[in-house]
Amino acid sequence: PLLIEPALPLPVPLEVYAGMDGRLLTYSMLLTLVTTILCALAPALQATRRSQLPALKNQDPLAVRRIGRRWSLRNVLVVGQVAVALVLLLTALLFVRNLARAGALDPGFDVERTLVAQIGIVQGKFTPITGTAWLDGAVERLRGMSGVDSASYSYSAPLTLRSGLTTGARIVINGKEPGVQATYQDTFVGPAYFRTMGIGLVKGREFRDDDRRGGLVVIAVNEEFVRRYLPNEEPIGAEVRLPGPTEAGYLAEIVAVVRNGKYRSLGESQQAAVYEVYGQRVNSHHFAHIFVRARPDATPSPRDIARLLQDLDPSASIDVQPMETSLAFAFLPSRVGAVLLGALGMLGLTLAMVGLFAIVAYSVSRRSAEIGIRVALGATRRAVTLLVVRDAIVIACLGCALGLGTAWLVTSPLSMFLVGGLSPTDPATFAATTAVTLAVSALAAWIPARRALRVDPVSVLRAE
């Protein structure tokens, strides 16, 4: 059931078809069979070309040519396994660190005391005027509920699938033609929105109930908008010509500057933002968000909020949840990346360690005569252990080097998902993953190396 209907923080239910496909099953079995045959064929062909004398003496038939053919296909494959495992583990650790930082990040609005109701209204039921009136009435009713400190509404909700519009257009400020090319997040909000969301008001005033269609068009901007497009001017009272339904656009007056925040993702660079009055600009009223700010000493029940809104419009679809739950979508990439890549990385690391174990074990079995002679001549336990694990250490180091180089390229596109201050090439993450990989590799090589320390030189010399 978890695979068929995963509980993801999405506004629509997700169902995965997981039925058995005969063609896919046949293909998988044939691919497994062919891979097994090819992997067994190479050593089988190599064995048919060997001299039987070294085998009777329990010697490595390639020992005399070890310098020229030290790197067999087995070694190359294990190097690749170590590299792939390191890349997967490193990426997973990057997502885990990103998730930890994101949880402590300030998104620019209050998360703990805010509840959000997603409202789906039958399309065409309201006109622009009656739609705004319905939202105003709903907010007024909510403000009278026990435990409610403030309430407002917006067309979008930050850090969700409906996080607003990204607008790129030429704007004219205070009539200074030809204007500037601007990119900003465009959001349509109702009265008392900033107070309800806990967004700090740097200067100016809140949107009021008398900011209506037909009156003076007013907007609010964030600090980043002022820094980019009004660096040496007083923003309050400035007139901005924004793009609109006509070619000339429309003229709006800035009445507030608010704090910066996150709008589309936690990892985004700081964006400029423009807040417009919902009732002055929105023409489509089939979807909206209503926000409720709870009092510090009491929190209204989401069920009571949903019941009140449902009474106002029984045909509307309503989903009320704490803002923390609604923001689960913002954490989704990091959680999925951490779990999925972590599982694949652990699987890849396990396979790589099995390969290293097999290589060292094979080396011990084929070089028992050499090891016995060295012990007979006085070789110490440390020297014998180093002799056995040396090749494994080289393989692990080469795999880590190859994996680090690959990870440097692979993780670069992940910057859009990472919070500020965490680089996709974070040195601490690279160092920690490399240390773990080398430590596990050393353990995988040391276990069969202990077998070499138990070689009896007398028995080996008798076999010779």
Tab-separated table of N, CA, C and O in Angstrom, residues 143-247:
chain	number	residue	atom	x	y	z
A	143	ARG	N	-12.506	35.822	12.225
A	143	ARG	CA	-11.928	36.701	13.240
A	143	ARG	C	-12.725	36.673	14.541
A	143	ARG	O	-12.199	37.001	15.605
A	144	GLY	N	-13.961	36.272	14.457
A	144	GLY	CA	-14.780	36.185	15.647
A	144	GLY	C	-14.690	34.850	16.359
A	144	GLY	O	-15.290	34.678	17.430
A	145	MET	N	-13.953	33.895	15.803
A	145	MET	CA	-13.803	32.591	16.436
A	145	MET	C	-12.889	32.668	17.658
A	145	MET	O	-11.982	33.500	17.732
A	146	SER	N	-13.117	31.779	18.589
A	146	SER	CA	-12.257	31.702	19.773
A	146	SER	C	-10.862	31.236	19.383
A	146	SER	O	-10.698	30.277	18.628
A	147	GLY	N	-9.866	31.932	19.889
A	147	GLY	CA	-8.482	31.565	19.630
A	147	GLY	C	-7.891	32.182	18.384
A	147	GLY	O	-6.711	31.974	18.094
A	148	VAL	N	-8.680	32.956	17.616
A	148	VAL	CA	-8.192	33.562	16.380
A	148	VAL	C	-7.732	34.986	16.659
A	148	VAL	O	-8.492	35.806	17.196
A	149	ASP	N	-6.497	35.280	16.293
A	149	ASP	CA	-5.946	36.617	16.482
A	149	ASP	C	-6.170	37.474	15.243
A	149	ASP	O	-6.444	38.662	15.347
A	150	SER	N	-6.048	36.884	14.058
A	150	SER	CA	-6.224	37.632	12.816
A	150	SER	C	-6.500	36.646	11.689
A	150	SER	O	-6.202	35.448	11.816
A	151	ALA	N	-7.063	37.142	10.594
A	151	ALA	CA	-7.337	36.301	9.435
A	151	ALA	C	-7.270	37.145	8.176
A	151	ALA	O	-7.582	38.346	8.201
A	152	SER	N	-6.846	36.507	7.095
A	152	SER	CA	-6.781	37.190	5.808
A	152	SER	C	-6.810	36.135	4.716
A	152	SER	O	-6.964	34.939	4.999
A	153	TYR	N	-6.632	36.561	3.470
A	153	TYR	CA	-6.688	35.617	2.362
A	153	TYR	C	-5.701	36.027	1.278
A	153	TYR	O	-5.186	37.153	1.258
A	154	SER	N	-5.445	35.106	0.387
A	154	SER	CA	-4.513	35.325	-0.714
A	154	SER	C	-4.827	34.332	-1.821
A	154	SER	O	-5.415	33.268	-1.566
A	155	TYR	N	-4.452	34.694	-3.029
A	155	TYR	CA	-4.645	33.751	-4.128
A	155	TYR	C	-3.671	32.591	-4.027
A	155	TYR	O	-3.991	31.464	-4.393
A	156	SER	N	-2.478	32.839	-3.499
A	156	SER	CA	-1.432	31.818	-3.442
A	156	SER	C	-0.958	31.650	-2.012
A	156	SER	O	-1.321	32.418	-1.115
A	157	ALA	N	-0.145	30.629	-1.806
A	157	ALA	CA	0.464	30.372	-0.500
A	157	ALA	C	1.949	30.119	-0.707
A	157	ALA	O	2.327	29.325	-1.575
A	158	PRO	N	2.815	30.776	0.035
A	158	PRO	CA	4.259	30.622	-0.189
A	158	PRO	C	4.737	29.203	0.082
A	158	PRO	O	4.206	28.496	0.952
A	159	LEU	N	5.721	28.779	-0.700
A	159	LEU	CA	6.394	27.491	-0.529
A	159	LEU	C	5.456	26.306	-0.719
A	159	LEU	O	5.630	25.246	-0.104
A	160	THR	N	4.456	26.455	-1.565
A	160	THR	CA	3.569	25.362	-1.928
A	160	THR	C	3.514	25.275	-3.450
A	160	THR	O	4.170	26.042	-4.158
A	161	LEU	N	2.722	24.316	-3.952
A	161	LEU	CA	2.561	24.234	-5.406
A	161	LEU	C	1.923	25.499	-5.980
A	161	LEU	O	2.189	25.873	-7.118
A	162	ARG	N	1.083	26.157	-5.189
A	162	ARG	CA	0.465	27.413	-5.618
A	162	ARG	C	1.152	28.558	-4.893
A	162	ARG	O	0.601	29.152	-3.962
A	163	SER	N	2.387	28.842	-5.316
A	163	SER	CA	3.205	29.815	-4.595
A	163	SER	C	3.247	31.178	-5.268
A	163	SER	O	4.090	31.997	-4.941
A	164	GLY	N	2.366	31.438	-6.211
A	164	GLY	CA	2.352	32.744	-6.851
A	164	GLY	C	2.950	32.713	-8.236
A	164	GLY	O	3.301	31.659	-8.778
A	165	LEU	N	3.069	33.886	-8.812
A	165	LEU	CA	3.538	34.039	-10.186
A	165	LEU	C	4.906	34.693	-10.199
A	165	LEU	O	5.189	35.601	-9.413
A	166	THR	N	5.753	34.234	-11.110
A	166	THR	CA	7.020	34.906	-11.359
A	166	THR	C	6.846	35.776	-12.590
A	166	THR	O	6.578	35.264	-13.684
A	167	THR	N	6.957	37.069	-12.424
A	167	THR	CA	6.710	38.018	-13.505
A	167	THR	C	8.015	38.640	-13.945
A	167	THR	O	8.812	39.096	-13.124
A	168	GLY	N	8.229	38.657	-15.233
A	168	GLY	CA	9.364	39.358	-15.815
A	168	GLY	C	8.850	40.357	-16.837
A	168	GLY	O	8.231	39.967	-17.837
A	169	ALA	N	9.041	41.625	-16.580
A	169	ALA	CA	8.486	42.647	-17.467
A	169	ALA	C	9.232	43.963	-17.250
A	169	ALA	O	9.957	44.136	-16.262
A	170	ARG	N	9.008	44.880	-18.158
A	170	ARG	CA	9.585	46.213	-18.012
A	170	ARG	C	8.626	47.061	-17.180
A	170	ARG	O	7.447	47.173	-17.493
A	171	ILE	N	9.139	47.643	-16.103
A	171	ILE	CA	8.336	48.503	-15.243
A	171	ILE	C	8.911	49.919	-15.291
A	171	ILE	O	10.119	50.108	-15.496
A	172	VAL	N	8.029	50.878	-15.097
A	172	VAL	CA	8.420	52.289	-15.096
A	172	VAL	C	8.155	52.844	-13.708
A	172	VAL	O	7.029	52.750	-13.190
A	173	ILE	N	9.182	53.414	-13.081
A	173	ILE	CA	9.077	53.923	-11.720
A	173	ILE	C	9.133	55.437	-11.747
A	173	ILE	O	10.075	56.033	-12.304
A	174	ASN	N	8.107	56.067	-11.184
A	174	ASN	CA	8.002	57.530	-11.113
A	174	ASN	C	8.146	58.186	-12.477
A	174	ASN	O	8.735	59.271	-12.614
A	175	GLY	N	7.624	57.519	-13.500
A	175	GLY	CA	7.610	58.093	-14.844
A	175	GLY	C	8.945	58.147	-15.542
A	175	GLY	O	9.064	58.798	-16.594
A	176	LYS	N	9.956	57.463	-15.023
A	176	LYS	CA	11.292	57.516	-15.628
A	176	LYS	C	11.378	56.507	-16.754
A	176	LYS	O	11.658	55.322	-16.545
A	177	GLU	N	11.105	56.991	-17.962
A	177	GLU	CA	11.198	56.138	-19.140
A	177	GLU	C	12.660	55.918	-19.504
A	177	GLU	O	13.519	56.761	-19.210
A	178	PRO	N	13.025	54.821	-20.172
A	178	PRO	CA	12.126	53.761	-20.655
A	178	PRO	C	11.842	52.686	-19.608
A	178	PRO	O	11.309	51.635	-19.930
A	179	GLY	N	12.208	52.906	-18.358
A	179	GLY	CA	11.947	51.924	-17.311
A	179	GLY	C	13.080	50.924	-17.157
A	179	GLY	O	14.151	51.050	-17.766
A	180	VAL	N	12.836	49.908	-16.347
A	180	VAL	CA	13.837	48.870	-16.092
A	180	VAL	C	13.204	47.500	-16.289
A	180	VAL	O	11.997	47.311	-16.075
A	181	GLN	N	14.016	46.546	-16.711
A	181	GLN	CA	13.544	45.176	-16.843
A	181	GLN	C	13.592	44.523	-15.464
A	181	GLN	O	14.654	44.410	-14.859
A	182	ALA	N	12.454	44.122	-14.959
A	182	ALA	CA	12.365	43.609	-13.594
A	182	ALA	C	11.838	42.180	-13.586
A	182	ALA	O	11.054	41.784	-14.457
A	183	THR	N	12.280	41.434	-12.597
A	183	THR	CA	11.769	40.083	-12.336
A	183	THR	C	11.376	40.023	-10.868
A	183	THR	O	12.190	40.331	-9.990
A	184	TYR	N	10.134	39.632	-10.601
A	184	TYR	CA	9.658	39.637	-9.223
A	184	TYR	C	8.547	38.604	-9.047
A	184	TYR	O	7.930	38.151	-10.010
A	185	GLN	N	8.333	38.231	-7.777
A	185	GLN	CA	7.237	37.347	-7.410
A	185	GLN	C	5.982	38.185	-7.200
A	185	GLN	O	6.005	39.154	-6.433
A	186	ASP	N	4.903	37.817	-7.892
A	186	ASP	CA	3.670	38.592	-7.854
A	186	ASP	C	2.624	37.831	-7.025
A	186	ASP	O	2.319	36.673	-7.328
A	187	THR	N	2.113	38.479	-5.989
A	187	THR	CA	1.166	37.831	-5.083
A	187	THR	C	-0.028	38.755	-4.868
A	187	THR	O	0.136	39.963	-4.707
A	188	PHE	N	-1.242	38.173	-4.843
A	188	PHE	CA	-2.471	38.932	-4.627
A	188	PHE	C	-3.013	38.590	-3.243
A	188	PHE	O	-3.338	37.426	-2.970
A	189	VAL	N	-3.123	39.593	-2.370
A	189	VAL	CA	-3.474	39.338	-0.975
A	189	VAL	C	-4.595	40.265	-0.529
A	189	VAL	O	-4.884	41.286	-1.163
A	190	GLY	N	-5.225	39.894	0.597
A	190	GLY	CA	-6.318	40.674	1.150
A	190	GLY	C	-5.882	41.570	2.280
A	190	GLY	O	-4.698	41.624	2.650
A	191	PRO	N	-6.821	42.313	2.873
A	191	PRO	CA	-6.499	43.194	4.006
A	191	PRO	C	-5.924	42.405	5.180
A	191	PRO	O	-6.277	41.254	5.414
A	192	ALA	N	-5.019	43.044	5.917
A	192	ALA	CA	-4.386	42.486	7.122
A	192	ALA	C	-3.587	41.221	6.820
A	192	ALA	O	-3.339	40.414	7.731
A	193	TYR	N	-3.144	41.053	5.580
A	193	TYR	CA	-2.392	39.842	5.208
A	193	TYR	C	-1.050	39.785	5.937
A	193	TYR	O	-0.665	38.731	6.449
A	194	PHE	N	-0.328	40.882	5.974
A	194	PHE	CA	1.011	40.869	6.566
A	194	PHE	C	0.941	40.602	8.068
A	194	PHE	O	1.770	39.881	8.615
A	195	ARG	N	-0.041	41.161	8.743
A	195	ARG	CA	-0.211	40.904	10.174
A	195	ARG	C	-0.571	39.449	10.417
A	195	ARG	O	-0.056	38.811	11.338
A	196	THR	N	-1.444	38.912	9.591
A	196	THR	CA	-1.868	37.526	9.762
A	196	THR	C	-0.719	36.554	9.536
A	196	THR	O	-0.552	35.583	10.277
A	197	MET	N	0.084	36.809	8.533
A	197	MET	CA	1.193	35.913	8.204
A	197	MET	C	2.434	36.158	9.053
A	197	MET	O	3.397	35.401	8.980
A	198	GLY	N	2.420	37.214	9.841
A	198	GLY	CA	3.597	37.521	10.650
A	198	GLY	C	4.751	38.059	9.827
A	198	GLY	O	5.916	37.894	10.202
A	199	ILE	N	4.435	38.703	8.707
A	199	ILE	CA	5.468	39.306	7.855
A	199	ILE	C	5.735	40.712	8.370
A	199	ILE	O	4.805	41.534	8.461
A	200	GLY	N	6.977	40.996	8.713
A	200	GLY	CA	7.324	42.282	9.293
A	200	GLY	C	7.105	43.435	8.334
A	200	GLY	O	7.489	43.381	7.165
A	201	LEU	N	6.487	44.510	8.829
A	201	LEU	CA	6.247	45.715	8.043
A	201	LEU	C	7.397	46.681	8.311
A	201	LEU	O	7.548	47.197	9.422
A	202	VAL	N	8.242	46.895	7.311
A	202	VAL	CA	9.407	47.764	7.487
A	202	VAL	C	8.979	49.225	7.551
A	202	VAL	O	9.423	49.991	8.403
A	203	LYS	N	8.132	49.632	6.625
A	203	LYS	CA	7.571	50.991	6.632
A	203	LYS	C	6.278	50.996	5.827
A	203	LYS	O	6.034	50.096	5.025
A	204	GLY	N	5.465	51.999	6.076
A	204	GLY	CA	4.205	52.088	5.355
A	204	GLY	C	3.053	51.491	6.142
A	204	GLY	O	3.101	51.372	7.368
A	205	ARG	N	1.992	51.087	5.429
A	205	ARG	CA	0.768	50.619	6.073
A	205	ARG	C	0.307	49.287	5.504
A	205	ARG	O	0.731	48.863	4.428
A	206	GLU	N	-0.574	48.644	6.229
A	206	GLU	CA	-1.216	47.424	5.762
A	206	GLU	C	-2.232	47.748	4.659
A	206	GLU	O	-2.688	48.890	4.531
A	207	PHE	N	-2.604	46.727	3.899
A	207	PHE	CA	-3.752	46.866	3.018
A	207	PHE	C	-5.011	46.944	3.873
A	207	PHE	O	-5.154	46.217	4.874
A	208	ARG	N	-5.935	47.807	3.473
A	208	ARG	CA	-7.140	48.037	4.270
A	208	ARG	C	-8.383	47.570	3.520
A	208	ARG	O	-8.342	47.264	2.322
A	209	ASP	N	-9.508	47.565	4.229
A	209	ASP	CA	-10.762	47.147	3.621
A	209	ASP	C	-11.218	48.123	2.539
A	209	ASP	O	-11.984	47.740	1.646
A	210	ASP	N	-10.785	49.399	2.625
A	210	ASP	CA	-11.229	50.374	1.635
A	210	ASP	C	-10.344	50.395	0.388
A	210	ASP	O	-10.540	51.228	-0.497
A	211	ASP	N	-9.345	49.493	0.328
A	211	ASP	CA	-8.565	49.350	-0.913
A	211	ASP	C	-9.364	48.453	-1.850
A	211	ASP	O	-9.260	47.223	-1.806
A	212	ARG	N	-10.172	49.073	-2.690
A	212	ARG	CA	-11.114	48.334	-3.514
A	212	ARG	C	-10.925	48.653	-4.996
A	212	ARG	O	-10.256	49.615	-5.370
A	213	ARG	N	-11.580	47.840	-5.817
A	213	ARG	CA	-11.591	48.049	-7.260
A	213	ARG	C	-12.241	49.398	-7.567
A	213	ARG	O	-13.301	49.736	-7.030
A	214	GLY	N	-11.578	50.146	-8.450
A	214	GLY	CA	-12.074	51.470	-8.807
A	214	GLY	C	-11.413	52.586	-8.029
A	214	GLY	O	-11.497	53.751	-8.410
A	215	GLY	N	-10.753	52.258	-6.919
A	215	GLY	CA	-10.069	53.268	-6.130
A	215	GLY	C	-8.598	53.357	-6.523
A	215	GLY	O	-8.157	52.826	-7.561
A	216	LEU	N	-7.807	54.029	-5.683
A	216	LEU	CA	-6.376	54.144	-5.912
A	216	LEU	C	-5.740	52.755	-5.850
A	216	LEU	O	-5.900	52.036	-4.866
A	217	VAL	N	-5.023	52.383	-6.914
A	217	VAL	CA	-4.374	51.070	-6.947
A	217	VAL	C	-3.106	51.139	-6.105
A	217	VAL	O	-2.227	51.973	-6.350
A	218	VAL	N	-3.007	50.272	-5.105
A	218	VAL	CA	-1.870	50.295	-4.192
A	218	VAL	C	-1.192	48.930	-4.201
A	218	VAL	O	-1.821	47.898	-4.463
A	219	ILE	N	0.095	48.933	-3.918
A	219	ILE	CA	0.878	47.706	-3.838
A	219	ILE	C	1.845	47.808	-2.674
A	219	ILE	O	2.097	48.900	-2.138
A	220	ALA	N	2.375	46.667	-2.270
A	220	ALA	CA	3.466	46.595	-1.305
A	220	ALA	C	4.624	45.862	-1.970
A	220	ALA	O	4.405	45.002	-2.840
A	221	VAL	N	5.834	46.194	-1.586
A	221	VAL	CA	7.024	45.535	-2.139
A	221	VAL	C	7.896	45.077	-0.984
A	221	VAL	O	7.781	45.570	0.148
A	222	ASN	N	8.784	44.136	-1.281
A	222	ASN	CA	9.695	43.690	-0.223
A	222	ASN	C	11.012	44.461	-0.289
A	222	ASN	O	11.247	45.267	-1.203
A	223	GLU	N	11.868	44.204	0.670
A	223	GLU	CA	13.132	44.936	0.765
A	223	GLU	C	14.012	44.697	-0.450
A	223	GLU	O	14.735	45.599	-0.908
A	224	GLU	N	13.975	43.477	-1.000
A	224	GLU	CA	14.797	43.174	-2.169
A	224	GLU	C	14.349	43.985	-3.374
A	224	GLU	O	15.190	44.419	-4.174
A	225	PHE	N	13.063	44.199	-3.533
A	225	PHE	CA	12.562	45.025	-4.636
A	225	PHE	C	13.102	46.448	-4.514
A	225	PHE	O	13.545	47.045	-5.508
A	226	VAL	N	13.087	46.985	-3.301
A	226	VAL	CA	13.614	48.333	-3.087
A	226	VAL	C	15.105	48.378	-3.385
A	226	VAL	O	15.611	49.314	-4.018
A	227	ARG	N	15.835	47.372	-2.937
A	227	ARG	CA	17.289	47.362	-3.164
A	227	ARG	C	17.624	47.318	-4.651
A	227	ARG	O	18.562	47.985	-5.098
A	228	ARG	N	16.841	46.570	-5.423
A	228	ARG	CA	17.147	46.422	-6.841
A	228	ARG	C	16.686	47.613	-7.682
A	228	ARG	O	17.421	48.083	-8.554
A	229	TYR	N	15.459	48.060	-7.440
A	229	TYR	CA	14.837	48.988	-8.385
A	229	TYR	C	14.582	50.382	-7.813
A	229	TYR	O	14.253	51.301	-8.566
A	230	LEU	N	14.753	50.567	-6.498
A	230	LEU	CA	14.611	51.889	-5.882
A	230	LEU	C	15.759	52.138	-4.912
A	230	LEU	O	15.544	52.446	-3.728
A	231	PRO	N	17.003	51.987	-5.375
A	231	PRO	CA	18.128	52.029	-4.432
A	231	PRO	C	18.346	53.382	-3.768
A	231	PRO	O	18.777	53.448	-2.627
A	232	ASN	N	18.056	54.452	-4.466
A	232	ASN	CA	18.342	55.788	-3.934
A	232	ASN	C	17.081	56.648	-3.858
A	232	ASN	O	17.162	57.871	-3.902
A	233	GLU	N	15.920	55.998	-3.748
A	233	GLU	CA	14.671	56.746	-3.730
A	233	GLU	C	13.819	56.303	-2.545
A	233	GLU	O	13.990	55.200	-2.020
A	234	GLU	N	12.929	57.175	-2.152
A	234	GLU	CA	11.972	56.838	-1.106
A	234	GLU	C	10.882	55.960	-1.713
A	234	GLU	O	10.161	56.380	-2.617
A	235	PRO	N	10.746	54.701	-1.219
A	235	PRO	CA	9.771	53.810	-1.848
A	235	PRO	C	8.323	54.169	-1.554
A	235	PRO	O	7.448	54.013	-2.421
A	236	ILE	N	8.014	54.655	-0.330
A	236	ILE	CA	6.629	54.957	0.015
A	236	ILE	C	6.154	56.159	-0.804
A	236	ILE	O	6.761	57.231	-0.784
A	237	GLY	N	5.076	55.946	-1.525
A	237	GLY	CA	4.528	56.997	-2.372
A	237	GLY	C	5.020	56.937	-3.809
A	237	GLY	O	4.506	57.669	-4.663
A	238	ALA	N	6.022	56.076	-4.079
A	238	ALA	CA	6.520	55.963	-5.458
A	238	ALA	C	5.447	55.331	-6.344
A	238	ALA	O	4.705	54.443	-5.914
A	239	GLU	N	5.380	55.788	-7.580
A	239	GLU	CA	4.415	55.251	-8.530
A	239	GLU	C	5.114	54.303	-9.488
A	239	GLU	O	6.168	54.643	-10.060
A	240	VAL	N	4.550	53.133	-9.637
A	240	VAL	CA	5.148	52.090	-10.476
A	240	VAL	C	4.124	51.672	-11.517
A	240	VAL	O	2.978	51.354	-11.180
A	241	ARG	N	4.545	51.703	-12.799
A	241	ARG	CA	3.675	51.206	-13.864
A	241	ARG	C	4.008	49.734	-14.105
A	241	ARG	O	5.098	49.406	-14.552
A	242	LEU	N	3.054	48.886	-13.773
A	242	LEU	CA	3.234	47.445	-13.869
A	242	LEU	C	2.504	46.905	-15.093
A	242	LEU	O	1.557	47.533	-15.593
A	243	PRO	N	2.909	45.728	-15.581
A	243	PRO	CA	2.196	45.131	-16.720
A	243	PRO	C	0.781	44.747	-16.325
A	243	PRO	O	0.514	44.317	-15.198
A	244	GLY	N	-0.150	44.936	-17.240
A	244	GLY	CA	-1.539	44.626	-16.953
A	244	GLY	C	-2.253	44.080	-18.164
A	244	GLY	O	-1.620	43.693	-19.159
A	245	PRO	N	-3.567	44.046	-18.121
A	245	PRO	CA	-4.333	43.479	-19.225
A	245	PRO	C	-4.209	44.270	-20.519
A	245	PRO	O	-4.417	43.729	-21.601
A	246	THR	N	-3.877	45.560	-20.430
A	246	THR	CA	-3.684	46.372	-21.632
A	246	THR	C	-2.193	46.587	-21.872
A	246	THR	O	-1.363	46.348	-20.993
A	247	GLU	N	-1.878	47.053	-23.047
A	247	GLU	CA	-0.468	47.266	-23.400
A	247	GLU	C	0.175	48.313	-22.515
A	247	GLU	O	1.357	48.234	-22.186
